[in-house]
Short mmCIF file of C-alpha atoms (C1' of nucleotides) in Angstrom, two decimals:
data_model
loop_
_atom_site.label_atom_id
_atom_site.label_comp_id
_atom_site.label_asym_id
_atom_site.label_seq_id
_atom_site.Cartn_x
_atom_site.Cartn_y
_atom_site.Cartn_z
CA MET A 1 -6.38 -22.41 17.11
CA LEU A 2 -4.40 -19.31 16.23
CA LYS A 3 -1.91 -19.63 13.42
CA ILE A 4 0.65 -16.95 12.64
CA HIS A 5 2.95 -16.54 9.65
CA ASN A 6 6.40 -16.67 11.17
CA ASN A 7 8.86 -14.70 9.09
CA LEU A 8 11.70 -16.69 10.58
CA ASN A 9 10.76 -19.68 8.45
CA LYS A 10 8.21 -18.03 6.13
CA GLN A 11 5.52 -20.42 7.25
CA LYS A 12 2.19 -20.24 8.93
CA GLU A 13 2.47 -22.16 12.16
CA LEU A 14 0.35 -22.89 15.17
CA PHE A 15 1.02 -20.25 17.81
CA THR A 16 2.06 -21.77 21.11
CA PRO A 17 2.83 -19.23 23.83
CA ILE A 18 5.81 -19.80 26.08
CA ASP A 19 3.49 -18.96 28.98
CA PRO A 20 -0.24 -18.78 28.13
CA THR A 21 -0.85 -16.67 31.21
CA ASN A 22 1.60 -14.06 29.94
CA VAL A 23 1.89 -13.83 26.16
CA ARG A 24 4.67 -11.38 25.37
CA LEU A 25 4.65 -9.09 22.35
CA TYR A 26 7.28 -6.52 21.41
CA VAL A 27 6.89 -4.08 18.53
CA CYS A 28 9.43 -1.62 17.22
CA GLY A 29 7.79 1.74 17.57
CA MET A 30 8.74 5.20 16.47
CA THR A 31 11.92 7.15 16.24
CA VAL A 32 10.58 10.46 17.45
CA TYR A 33 11.77 13.41 15.42
CA ASP A 34 8.78 14.02 13.13
CA TYR A 35 5.05 13.46 12.77
CA CYS A 36 3.85 9.93 12.16
CA HIS A 37 2.95 9.05 8.60
CA LEU A 38 0.63 6.41 7.18
CA GLY A 39 3.29 3.74 7.36
CA HIS A 40 3.43 4.29 11.10
CA ALA A 41 -0.37 4.23 11.18
CA ARG A 42 -0.30 0.78 9.67
CA VAL A 43 2.10 -0.64 12.27
CA LEU A 44 0.10 0.96 15.05
CA VAL A 45 -3.23 -0.40 13.80
CA VAL A 46 -2.00 -3.85 12.79
CA PHE A 47 -0.32 -4.60 16.09
CA ASP A 48 -3.13 -2.98 18.02
CA VAL A 49 -5.36 -5.63 16.47
CA VAL A 50 -2.84 -8.37 17.25
CA ASN A 51 -2.79 -7.13 20.84
CA ARG A 52 -6.61 -7.04 21.06
CA TYR A 53 -7.05 -10.44 19.51
CA LEU A 54 -4.40 -12.11 21.67
CA ARG A 55 -6.32 -10.77 24.65
CA LYS A 56 -9.53 -12.27 23.32
CA VAL A 57 -7.84 -15.64 22.93
CA TYR A 58 -5.66 -15.77 26.06
CA GLY A 59 -7.47 -13.38 28.38
CA GLU A 60 -7.43 -9.66 28.92
CA LYS A 61 -4.71 -9.82 31.56
CA CYS A 62 -2.63 -12.54 29.95
CA VAL A 63 -0.81 -10.43 27.38
CA THR A 64 2.06 -8.00 27.79
CA TYR A 65 2.46 -5.58 24.91
CA VAL A 66 5.63 -3.50 24.74
CA ARG A 67 6.19 -0.88 22.06
CA ASN A 68 9.41 1.03 22.34
CA ILE A 69 10.31 4.60 21.60
CA THR A 70 13.70 5.38 20.10
CA ASP A 71 14.57 8.80 21.40
CA ILE A 72 18.24 9.03 20.51
CA ASP A 73 19.73 8.51 17.06
CA ASP A 74 21.39 10.33 14.14
CA ASN A 75 18.15 11.72 12.74
CA ILE A 76 17.07 13.09 16.09
CA ILE A 77 20.40 14.83 16.67
CA LYS A 78 20.28 16.28 13.19
CA ARG A 79 16.71 17.50 13.48
CA ALA A 80 17.25 19.05 16.89
CA LYS A 81 20.16 20.99 15.49
CA GLU A 82 18.17 22.15 12.46
CA ASN A 83 15.33 23.29 14.69
CA GLY A 84 17.58 24.91 17.24
CA GLU A 85 15.76 22.79 19.80
CA SER A 86 17.13 20.60 22.57
CA ILE A 87 16.97 16.87 22.00
CA PRO A 88 14.67 16.16 24.96
CA THR A 89 12.33 18.96 23.91
CA LEU A 90 12.16 17.63 20.37
CA THR A 91 11.61 14.02 21.33
CA GLN A 92 9.01 14.79 24.00
CA ARG A 93 7.16 16.98 21.54
CA PHE A 94 6.90 14.21 18.98
CA ILE A 95 6.05 11.58 21.56
CA ASP A 96 3.09 13.76 22.49
CA GLU A 97 2.17 14.20 18.82
CA MET A 98 2.44 10.45 18.26
CA ASN A 99 0.01 9.86 21.10
CA VAL A 100 -2.43 12.34 19.61
CA ASP A 101 -2.41 10.39 16.34
CA ALA A 102 -2.50 6.98 18.01
CA ASP A 103 -5.42 8.00 20.23
CA ALA A 104 -7.32 9.32 17.23
CA LEU A 105 -6.86 5.98 15.48
CA GLY A 106 -8.23 4.17 18.52
CA ILE A 107 -4.95 2.48 19.41
CA ARG A 108 -4.97 0.97 22.87
CA ARG A 109 -1.92 2.04 24.84
CA PRO A 110 0.72 -0.67 25.17
CA ASP A 111 1.49 -2.01 28.64
CA SER A 112 4.82 -0.30 28.44
CA GLU A 113 6.60 2.16 26.17
CA PRO A 114 10.27 2.02 27.09
CA ARG A 115 12.54 4.79 25.87
CA ALA A 116 16.14 4.22 24.86
CA THR A 117 17.47 7.10 26.94
CA GLN A 118 15.84 5.64 30.04
CA HIS A 119 17.50 2.25 29.56
CA MET A 120 21.13 3.25 29.16
CA ASP A 121 22.27 0.97 31.97
CA GLU A 122 20.80 -2.09 30.29
CA ILE A 123 22.23 -1.05 26.93
CA VAL A 124 25.76 -0.57 28.27
CA GLU A 125 25.49 -3.77 30.24
CA MET A 126 24.51 -5.75 27.17
CA ILE A 127 27.36 -4.32 25.13
CA GLN A 128 29.75 -5.20 27.95
CA THR A 129 28.45 -8.76 27.93
CA LEU A 130 29.00 -8.96 24.17
CA VAL A 131 32.54 -7.65 24.54
CA ASP A 132 33.22 -10.10 27.36
CA LYS A 133 31.94 -12.98 25.29
CA GLY A 134 34.06 -12.02 22.31
CA SER A 135 31.10 -11.00 20.13
CA ALA A 136 32.02 -7.34 20.09
CA TYR A 137 35.18 -5.29 19.97
CA GLN A 138 36.32 -1.73 20.18
CA GLY A 139 37.51 -0.43 16.81
CA ALA A 140 41.18 -0.37 15.94
CA ASP A 141 41.26 3.38 16.52
CA GLY A 142 40.06 2.94 20.10
CA GLY A 143 36.73 4.49 19.23
CA ASP A 144 33.36 2.96 18.43
CA VAL A 145 32.40 -0.51 19.60
CA TYR A 146 31.28 -2.97 16.92
CA TYR A 147 29.43 -6.25 16.82
CA ASP A 148 31.47 -9.03 15.24
CA VAL A 149 29.05 -10.50 12.73
CA SER A 150 31.35 -13.40 11.88
CA SER A 151 31.07 -14.58 15.48
CA PHE A 152 27.37 -15.27 15.12
CA GLU A 153 26.58 -18.39 13.21
CA GLY A 154 22.95 -17.77 12.33
CA TYR A 155 23.45 -14.30 10.93
CA GLY A 156 21.03 -13.72 8.04
CA LYS A 157 18.50 -16.38 9.00
CA LEU A 158 15.62 -13.93 9.39
CA SER A 159 16.17 -11.91 6.23
CA GLY A 160 17.31 -14.82 4.08
CA LYS A 161 20.72 -13.38 3.41
CA ASN A 162 24.12 -14.93 3.64
CA THR A 163 27.16 -13.07 4.72
CA GLU A 164 29.05 -13.82 1.51
CA ASP A 165 26.41 -12.12 -0.62
CA LEU A 166 26.28 -9.19 1.74
CA ARG A 167 30.03 -8.71 1.61
CA SER A 168 30.09 -8.82 -2.15
CA GLY A 169 27.26 -6.30 -2.36
CA ALA A 170 28.58 -2.86 -3.23
CA ARG A 171 26.36 -1.07 -0.76
CA VAL A 172 28.10 -1.94 2.48
CA GLU A 173 29.87 1.07 3.81
CA VAL A 174 33.55 0.41 4.35
CA VAL A 175 34.87 1.82 7.58
CA GLU A 176 38.54 1.44 8.39
CA ALA A 177 38.05 0.73 12.05
CA LYS A 178 35.85 -2.28 11.40
CA ASP A 179 37.27 -5.79 11.11
CA ASP A 180 34.56 -6.66 8.63
CA PRO A 181 32.30 -4.39 6.58
CA LEU A 182 29.27 -6.25 7.90
CA ASP A 183 30.04 -5.43 11.50
CA PHE A 184 27.70 -2.82 12.90
CA VAL A 185 28.10 -0.28 15.63
CA LEU A 186 26.93 -0.88 19.19
CA TRP A 187 28.37 2.20 20.86
CA LYS A 188 29.29 5.46 19.15
CA MET A 189 31.83 7.74 20.69
CA ALA A 190 30.58 11.19 21.62
CA LYS A 191 31.21 14.07 19.27
CA PRO A 192 31.29 17.50 20.92
CA GLU A 193 28.92 19.05 18.39
CA GLU A 194 26.24 16.46 19.12
CA GLY A 195 25.78 17.82 22.61
CA THR A 196 24.63 14.61 24.24
CA SER A 197 26.30 11.50 25.60
CA TRP A 198 26.26 8.86 28.30
CA PRO A 199 29.15 7.31 30.16
CA SER A 200 30.41 3.83 29.30
CA PRO A 201 33.50 1.67 29.85
CA TRP A 202 34.67 2.73 26.39
CA GLY A 203 34.12 6.41 26.94
CA GLU A 204 31.33 8.95 26.64
CA GLY A 205 29.01 8.13 23.80
CA ARG A 206 25.63 6.86 22.71
CA PRO A 207 24.13 3.58 21.54
CA GLY A 208 24.03 2.43 17.93
CA TRP A 209 20.70 1.92 16.27
CA HIS A 210 19.92 -1.73 17.00
CA ILE A 211 21.14 -2.36 20.52
CA GLU A 212 18.39 -0.39 22.26
CA CYS A 213 15.71 -2.80 21.08
CA SER A 214 17.68 -5.83 22.23
CA ALA A 215 18.26 -4.29 25.64
CA MET A 216 14.74 -2.98 26.13
CA SER A 217 12.89 -6.03 24.85
CA THR A 218 14.84 -8.49 26.97
CA SER A 219 14.69 -6.30 30.04
CA CYS A 220 10.91 -5.81 29.69
CA LEU A 221 9.93 -9.28 28.50
CA GLY A 222 12.80 -11.60 29.39
CA ASN A 223 15.52 -13.13 27.25
CA HIS A 224 13.09 -15.28 25.32
CA PHE A 225 9.62 -14.06 24.37
CA ASP A 226 6.80 -14.85 21.98
CA ILE A 227 6.29 -12.31 19.23
CA HIS A 228 8.38 -9.50 17.82
CA GLY A 229 6.81 -7.23 15.23
CA GLY A 230 7.44 -4.21 13.11
CA GLY A 231 7.39 -2.91 9.57
CA LEU A 232 8.88 -5.05 6.86
CA ASP A 233 11.66 -2.52 6.35
CA LEU A 234 13.01 -3.41 9.77
CA GLN A 235 13.56 -7.03 8.88
CA PHE A 236 17.03 -6.20 7.65
CA PRO A 237 19.25 -5.02 9.11
CA HIS A 238 17.47 -3.99 12.31
CA HIS A 239 15.82 -7.23 13.35
CA GLU A 240 18.61 -9.39 12.01
CA ASN A 241 21.01 -7.46 14.18
CA GLU A 242 18.71 -7.65 17.17
CA ILE A 243 18.75 -11.42 16.94
CA ALA A 244 22.54 -11.51 16.70
CA GLN A 245 23.00 -9.18 19.66
CA SER A 246 20.39 -10.73 21.90
CA GLU A 247 21.19 -14.37 21.31
CA ALA A 248 24.93 -13.81 21.60
CA ALA A 249 24.45 -11.89 24.84
CA THR A 250 21.93 -14.17 26.54
CA GLY A 251 22.85 -17.51 25.02
CA GLU A 252 19.13 -18.17 24.62
CA LYS A 253 16.71 -18.10 21.75
CA PHE A 254 15.47 -14.52 21.43
CA VAL A 255 12.04 -14.60 19.80
CA ASN A 256 9.73 -17.39 18.68
CA VAL A 257 7.65 -15.58 16.07
CA TRP A 258 8.60 -12.64 13.86
CA MET A 259 5.80 -10.66 12.27
CA HIS A 260 6.26 -7.93 9.68
CA ASN A 261 3.55 -5.78 8.18
CA GLY A 262 3.73 -4.77 4.51
CA PHE A 263 4.34 -1.28 3.22
CA VAL A 264 1.90 1.47 2.53
CA ARG A 265 2.36 2.58 -1.05
CA LEU A 266 1.59 5.62 -3.08
CA ASP A 267 1.22 5.00 -6.81
CA GLU A 268 2.65 1.50 -6.50
CA GLU A 269 5.73 2.83 -4.76
CA LYS A 270 6.74 2.43 -1.15
CA MET A 271 5.79 5.38 1.00
CA SER A 272 8.94 6.35 2.80
CA LYS A 273 10.77 9.16 4.42
CA SER A 274 13.72 8.96 2.09
CA LEU A 275 11.51 9.16 -1.01
CA GLY A 276 9.53 11.94 0.59
CA ASN A 277 6.28 10.57 -0.83
CA PHE A 278 4.45 10.20 2.45
CA PHE A 279 1.32 11.61 4.03
CA THR A 280 1.28 12.24 7.73
CA ILE A 281 -1.55 10.77 9.74
CA ARG A 282 -2.87 14.18 10.63
CA GLU A 283 -2.94 15.30 7.02
CA VAL A 284 -5.19 12.37 6.21
CA LEU A 285 -7.34 12.98 9.28
CA LYS A 286 -8.19 16.44 8.02
CA GLN A 287 -10.13 14.74 5.28
CA TYR A 288 -11.19 11.40 6.71
CA ASP A 289 -12.61 10.09 9.93
CA PRO A 290 -9.90 8.16 11.80
CA GLU A 291 -12.07 5.07 11.89
CA VAL A 292 -12.23 5.16 8.10
CA VAL A 293 -8.43 5.13 8.04
CA ARG A 294 -8.46 2.21 10.40
CA PHE A 295 -10.98 0.35 8.26
CA PHE A 296 -8.92 1.00 5.16
CA ILE A 297 -5.85 -0.51 6.82
CA LEU A 298 -7.71 -3.56 8.12
CA ASN A 299 -9.50 -4.24 4.87
CA SER A 300 -6.35 -5.73 3.46
CA HIS A 301 -4.15 -8.40 4.97
CA TYR A 302 -1.31 -7.05 7.11
CA ARG A 303 1.40 -8.68 5.00
CA SER A 304 0.09 -7.34 1.67
CA PRO A 305 1.11 -4.03 0.21
CA LEU A 306 -1.50 -1.35 0.84
CA ASN A 307 -2.02 1.23 -1.87
CA TYR A 308 -3.16 4.59 -0.61
CA SER A 309 -5.66 6.63 -2.58
CA ASP A 310 -8.59 8.91 -1.84
CA LYS A 311 -10.83 6.52 -3.73
CA HIS A 312 -9.98 3.65 -1.41
CA LEU A 313 -10.61 5.83 1.61
CA ASP A 314 -13.97 6.90 0.15
CA GLU A 315 -14.93 3.28 -0.30
CA GLY A 316 -13.90 2.56 3.25
CA LYS A 317 -16.17 5.32 4.43
CA ALA A 318 -19.10 3.92 2.46
CA ALA A 319 -18.48 0.45 3.85
CA LEU A 320 -18.23 1.65 7.42
CA THR A 321 -21.43 3.65 6.93
CA THR A 322 -23.20 0.43 5.98
CA LEU A 323 -22.02 -1.28 9.17
CA TYR A 324 -22.99 1.60 11.43
CA THR A 325 -26.36 1.86 9.69
CA ALA A 326 -27.07 -1.75 10.60
CA LEU A 327 -26.34 -0.95 14.24
CA ARG A 328 -28.44 2.18 14.33
CA GLY A 329 -31.48 2.22 16.61
CA LEU A 330 -30.87 -1.20 18.16
CA ASP A 331 -30.22 -1.98 21.81
CA ILE A 332 -26.81 -3.38 22.51
CA ASN A 333 -26.48 -5.88 25.34
CA ASP A 334 -23.15 -7.23 26.40
CA GLY A 335 -23.83 -10.91 26.90
CA ALA A 336 -25.18 -11.74 23.44
CA GLU A 337 -23.66 -14.72 21.67
CA ASP A 338 -24.14 -16.65 18.50
CA ALA A 339 -21.77 -19.51 17.88
CA GLU A 340 -22.20 -19.52 14.11
CA PHE A 341 -21.31 -15.89 13.44
CA GLU A 342 -18.57 -15.89 16.02
CA LYS A 343 -17.06 -18.97 14.41
CA HIS A 344 -16.72 -17.29 11.03
CA PHE A 345 -15.04 -14.29 12.57
CA THR A 346 -12.63 -16.18 14.77
CA ALA A 347 -11.75 -18.65 12.03
CA ALA A 348 -10.65 -15.69 9.91
CA MET A 349 -8.67 -14.09 12.71
CA ASP A 350 -7.12 -17.40 13.73
CA ASP A 351 -5.76 -17.69 10.22
CA ASP A 352 -2.83 -15.29 10.58
CA PHE A 353 -5.06 -12.35 11.51
CA ASN A 354 -7.01 -12.39 8.26
CA THR A 355 -8.78 -9.11 8.91
CA PRO A 356 -10.31 -8.72 5.40
CA LYS A 357 -12.05 -12.03 5.85
CA ALA A 358 -13.08 -11.07 9.38
CA VAL A 359 -14.50 -7.81 8.03
CA ALA A 360 -16.43 -9.78 5.41
CA ALA A 361 -17.98 -11.78 8.26
CA LEU A 362 -19.12 -8.50 9.81
CA PHE A 363 -20.96 -7.59 6.61
CA VAL A 364 -22.77 -10.91 6.55
CA LEU A 365 -23.85 -10.22 10.11
CA ALA A 366 -24.98 -6.68 9.18
CA CYS A 367 -27.12 -8.09 6.38
CA GLU A 368 -28.75 -10.53 8.78
CA ILE A 369 -29.49 -7.69 11.21
CA ASN A 370 -31.19 -5.65 8.50
CA ARG A 371 -33.25 -8.63 7.51
CA GLU A 372 -34.48 -9.26 11.06
CA ARG A 373 -34.82 -5.68 12.16
CA ASP A 374 -38.56 -5.26 11.39
CA SER A 375 -39.83 -8.79 11.82
CA ASP A 376 -37.85 -9.77 14.91
CA PRO A 377 -36.34 -6.80 16.76
CA SER A 378 -35.01 -8.84 19.66
CA THR A 379 -33.02 -11.10 17.35
CA ALA A 380 -31.82 -8.05 15.49
CA SER A 381 -30.65 -6.52 18.76
CA LYS A 382 -28.87 -9.69 19.71
CA LEU A 383 -27.09 -9.83 16.37
CA ALA A 384 -26.23 -6.15 16.59
CA SER A 385 -24.64 -6.78 19.96
CA ILE A 386 -22.54 -9.53 18.46
CA LEU A 387 -21.56 -7.34 15.54
CA LYS A 388 -20.42 -4.62 17.85
CA ARG A 389 -18.44 -6.99 20.03
CA LEU A 390 -16.69 -8.74 17.14
CA ALA A 391 -15.90 -5.44 15.43
CA GLY A 392 -14.44 -4.32 18.73
CA TYR A 393 -11.64 -6.84 18.37
CA LEU A 394 -10.68 -4.87 15.29
CA GLY A 395 -11.17 -1.57 17.09
CA LEU A 396 -14.12 -0.79 14.82
CA LEU A 397 -17.74 0.24 15.53
CA GLU A 398 -16.86 1.36 19.03
CA ARG A 399 -18.75 4.63 18.76
CA ASP A 400 -22.44 5.37 18.94
CA PRO A 401 -23.80 4.88 15.40
CA ASP A 402 -25.29 8.36 15.25
CA ALA A 403 -22.04 9.87 16.44
CA PHE A 404 -20.38 8.33 13.40
CA LEU A 405 -23.18 8.88 10.90
CA GLN A 406 -24.03 12.39 11.98
CA GLY A 407 -20.62 13.49 13.11
CA ALA A 408 -18.23 15.53 11.06
CA GLN A 409 -16.27 13.37 8.64
CA GLY A 410 -12.76 14.60 9.10
CA GLU A 411 -11.77 17.76 10.92
CA ALA A 412 -12.29 20.05 7.97
CA ALA A 413 -15.95 19.10 7.62
CA GLY A 414 -16.70 20.11 11.19
CA ALA A 415 -16.75 23.82 10.54
CA LYS A 416 -19.31 23.88 7.80
CA GLY A 417 -22.93 22.80 7.56
CA PHE A 418 -26.08 23.23 9.60
CA SER A 419 -26.31 22.74 13.32
CA VAL A 420 -28.19 19.75 14.66
CA ASP A 421 -30.97 22.03 15.89
CA ALA A 422 -31.33 23.60 12.45
CA ILE A 423 -31.48 20.16 10.87
CA ASP A 424 -34.12 18.97 13.33
CA ALA A 425 -36.18 22.09 12.67
CA LEU A 426 -36.06 21.55 8.93
CA ILE A 427 -36.99 17.91 9.32
CA ALA A 428 -40.02 18.90 11.43
CA GLU A 429 -40.99 21.44 8.81
CA ARG A 430 -40.69 18.86 6.08
CA LEU A 431 -42.72 16.37 8.07
CA GLU A 432 -45.56 18.85 8.16
CA ALA A 433 -45.32 19.48 4.43
CA ARG A 434 -45.46 15.75 3.83
CA ALA A 435 -48.49 15.41 6.09
CA ASN A 436 -50.18 17.98 3.84
CA LYS A 437 -48.96 16.14 0.76
CA ASP A 438 -46.99 19.22 -0.18
CA TRP A 439 -44.39 17.20 -2.07
CA ALA A 440 -42.77 20.18 -3.70
CA GLY A 441 -42.23 21.84 -0.34
CA SER A 442 -41.00 18.61 1.17
CA ASP A 443 -38.49 18.06 -1.61
CA ARG A 444 -37.27 21.64 -1.43
CA ILE A 445 -36.25 21.11 2.21
CA ARG A 446 -34.63 17.81 1.38
CA ASP A 447 -32.63 19.45 -1.41
CA GLU A 448 -31.62 22.28 0.86
CA LEU A 449 -30.21 19.80 3.37
CA ALA A 450 -28.61 17.72 0.64
CA ALA A 451 -26.74 20.82 -0.48
CA GLN A 452 -25.17 20.86 2.99
CA GLY A 453 -24.23 17.19 2.77
CA ILE A 454 -27.16 16.03 4.90
CA VAL A 455 -28.95 12.91 3.66
CA LEU A 456 -32.49 12.20 4.87
CA GLU A 457 -33.89 8.71 5.29
CA ASP A 458 -37.62 8.19 5.80
CA GLY A 459 -37.83 4.96 7.72
CA GLY A 460 -40.77 3.28 9.39
CA GLY A 461 -39.95 4.90 12.71
CA GLY A 462 -39.57 8.42 11.38
CA THR A 463 -37.02 10.42 9.48
CA THR A 464 -33.34 10.03 10.29
CA TRP A 465 -30.38 11.88 8.85
CA ARG A 466 -26.68 11.47 8.34
CA ARG A 467 -23.81 13.47 6.99
CA GLU A 468 -22.40 12.40 3.73
"C1'" G B 1 24.28 -8.37 -9.66
"C1'" G B 2 22.28 -11.42 -5.13
"C1'" C B 3 17.78 -12.66 -2.38
"C1'" G B 4 12.53 -12.41 -1.64
"C1'" G B 5 7.28 -11.23 -2.63
"C1'" A B 6 3.14 -10.43 -5.89
"C1'" A B 7 -0.17 -10.85 -10.45
"C1'" U B 8 -8.12 -12.61 -9.06
"C1'" G B 9 -14.37 -9.53 -12.12
"C1'" G B 10 -15.02 -1.87 -13.43
"C1'" C B 11 -12.28 -0.94 -8.53
"C1'" A B 12 -10.73 -2.96 -3.69
"C1'" G B 13 -9.93 -7.62 -1.64
"C1'" A B 14 -10.40 -13.02 0.47
"C1'" A B 15 -10.52 -18.18 -0.36
"C1'" U B 16 -10.04 -22.90 -2.64
"C1'" G B 17 -7.58 -29.39 -6.32
"C1'" G B 18 -14.37 -29.80 -7.96
"C1'" C B 19 -19.36 -26.19 -4.27
"C1'" U B 20 -16.30 -19.90 -7.29
"C1'" A B 21 -16.41 -14.72 -0.31
"C1'" U B 22 -17.14 -9.63 1.04
"C1'" G B 23 -17.39 -4.24 0.10
"C1'" C B 24 -17.91 -0.20 -3.49
"C1'" A B 25 -19.84 0.69 -8.40
"C1'" G B 26 -23.58 -1.47 -12.43
"C1'" C B 27 -28.21 -3.79 -13.84
"C1'" G B 28 -33.45 -5.80 -12.65
"C1'" G B 29 -37.18 -6.13 -8.79
"C1'" A B 30 -39.54 -5.13 -3.81
"C1'" U B 31 -40.27 -0.90 -0.69
"C1'" U B 32 -41.07 4.75 -1.04
"C1'" G B 33 -45.48 10.34 -2.84
"C1'" C B 34 -40.50 10.62 -5.25
"C1'" A B 35 -35.89 9.63 -3.09
"C1'" A B 36 -32.49 7.71 0.52
"C1'" A B 37 -31.65 3.46 3.46
"C1'" U B 38 -32.82 -1.69 3.38
"C1'" C B 39 -34.04 -6.44 1.25
"C1'" C B 40 -34.31 -10.02 -3.03
"C1'" G B 41 -32.13 -11.25 -7.67
"C1'" U B 42 -28.21 -10.59 -11.44
"C1'" G B 43 -23.92 -9.96 -14.99
"C1'" G B 44 -18.73 -10.02 -14.75
"C1'" A B 45 -12.24 -12.73 -12.82
"C1'" U B 46 -8.33 -15.84 -11.60
"C1'" C B 47 -1.10 -12.30 -16.28
"C1'" U B 48 0.87 -15.94 -20.17
"C1'" C B 49 2.59 -20.74 -22.16
"C1'" G B 50 3.25 -25.75 -21.07
"C1'" G B 51 2.80 -30.09 -17.51
"C1'" U B 52 0.45 -33.25 -13.51
"C1'" U B 53 -4.88 -34.55 -12.76
"C1'" C B 54 -11.22 -37.32 -14.10
"C1'" G B 55 -10.97 -32.03 -12.88
"C1'" A B 56 -6.42 -26.17 -11.49
"C1'" C B 57 -7.63 -20.11 -10.49
"C1'" U B 58 -5.33 -23.37 -6.75
"C1'" C B 59 0.13 -28.03 -7.50
"C1'" C B 60 4.85 -28.18 -10.85
"C1'" G B 61 8.06 -25.87 -14.76
"C1'" G B 62 9.20 -21.78 -18.43
"C1'" G B 63 7.98 -16.69 -19.65
"C1'" U B 64 6.08 -11.57 -18.88
"C1'" U B 65 5.08 -7.53 -15.72
"C1'" C B 66 5.20 -5.13 -11.02
"C1'" C B 67 7.12 -4.47 -6.09
"C1'" G B 68 10.54 -4.88 -2.04
"C1'" C B 69 15.29 -5.86 0.59
"C1'" C B 70 20.70 -5.83 -0.01
"C1'" U B 71 21.82 2.03 2.71
"C1'" C B 72 18.21 5.74 7.02
"C1'" C B 73 13.09 4.06 7.04
"C1'" A B 74 7.07 1.25 10.05
#
RNA sequence: GGCGGAAUGGCAGAAUGGCUAUGCAGCGGAUUGCAAAUCCGUGGAUCUCGGUUCGACUCCGGGUUCCGCCUCCA
């Protein structure tokens, strides 16, 4: 029985889908004006695993995963101007780049990726509904349209804030046109220099930050759906405001379960755009195999902070090498099952997607495979098949073991080193030296390969190699 | 200032009112021509001070330190 930590009440609770034949998941995706960084990688990977595991539990076709793209906002307008690039050119460029990174990380494509600019009708319609219901108003100066926070009783329930505290906080921007400093903008009037706008009953303009997610999620998944996810930094104000907008507009409960993943940190500090202390995904992929990055992310619980360092990535690589080594040389057949091993894995995943514990179960399985591999190859093969299948729910071990072990580790490594043919030739040469008990000659070849990062392993079935 | 989260062995990271994961690194052994890989074994931890309890790392209270949100952010 799957339990999920619901951030709405800060408790782990049994997950009960509204409709088990169509479990609906919405995740706040990217605002596309720059390359994705490791924080984005974490959201992508974490919710990719949620998506995969929900499909294991409820059925491959019984889950709808929506991850939006925000392709109009202040940062996009600003960046387009700086680059001397049109907004659509900029956003399409970074959507393409995002997909390059996501594909590299083995992220399964969501069922739908709605874009704000393609849902303007729904956005305007929702704002109109809010105005009609008295939850929103046009500013005193006849300009921007605001959401009236005081009209929504539950405001602050997700982020644990109360409106009194928020008002007394010094950080709320005071804008004359607002009735209340807490009110936030739904529709911004067009400014000529911004060069883009859409028509609305209040005049040409563009949506505020939060309304696009309310409009897109409800139009894609219905007024009331199961899970809404995103990074912890979206909890307030973004998700709080989404709840206020959606529930006021529809009159229904918006979302049952809120999930937020923790931050990626650098030197114990949040990795963020404003601090400028971030690594882009592609920077990291120059040095590390994408699956290593994925392993690193999944080796800690999604709600914990995740400290980035080369050392941790190196350890991830070593760990993944152990798992792939267990799989190497064994036949994989799809139907294999073993209730005991599967139970350990699913018990971990059922407990709020405890991926570190699930990964630990994979290592126990790998150990068992290595133990059986010589004495009972068919059992070893069966267990290897199970290992591969279970790891697949985490998006791990999906490649051929040799492709991982012998492949270039990170893009930069690809250019250097011996070709496979050269390696095979040297191994054959060494084999002959060994047959003649020419240990010095044999070791010379091994050292030569080691200098190129090639490690030889003399197993019972011959000599194998891998890149370090 | 308000609100919230966290502190586990050398490092990373789970779990649990008593049986104390897992990975990397270390140590001993098996295996190997020697290695590597693998297997077997092994040392080592629960920030601090109180309390509850037969028993707490786990529950409660005080303290310390760190982090986050309250402003754009995944």
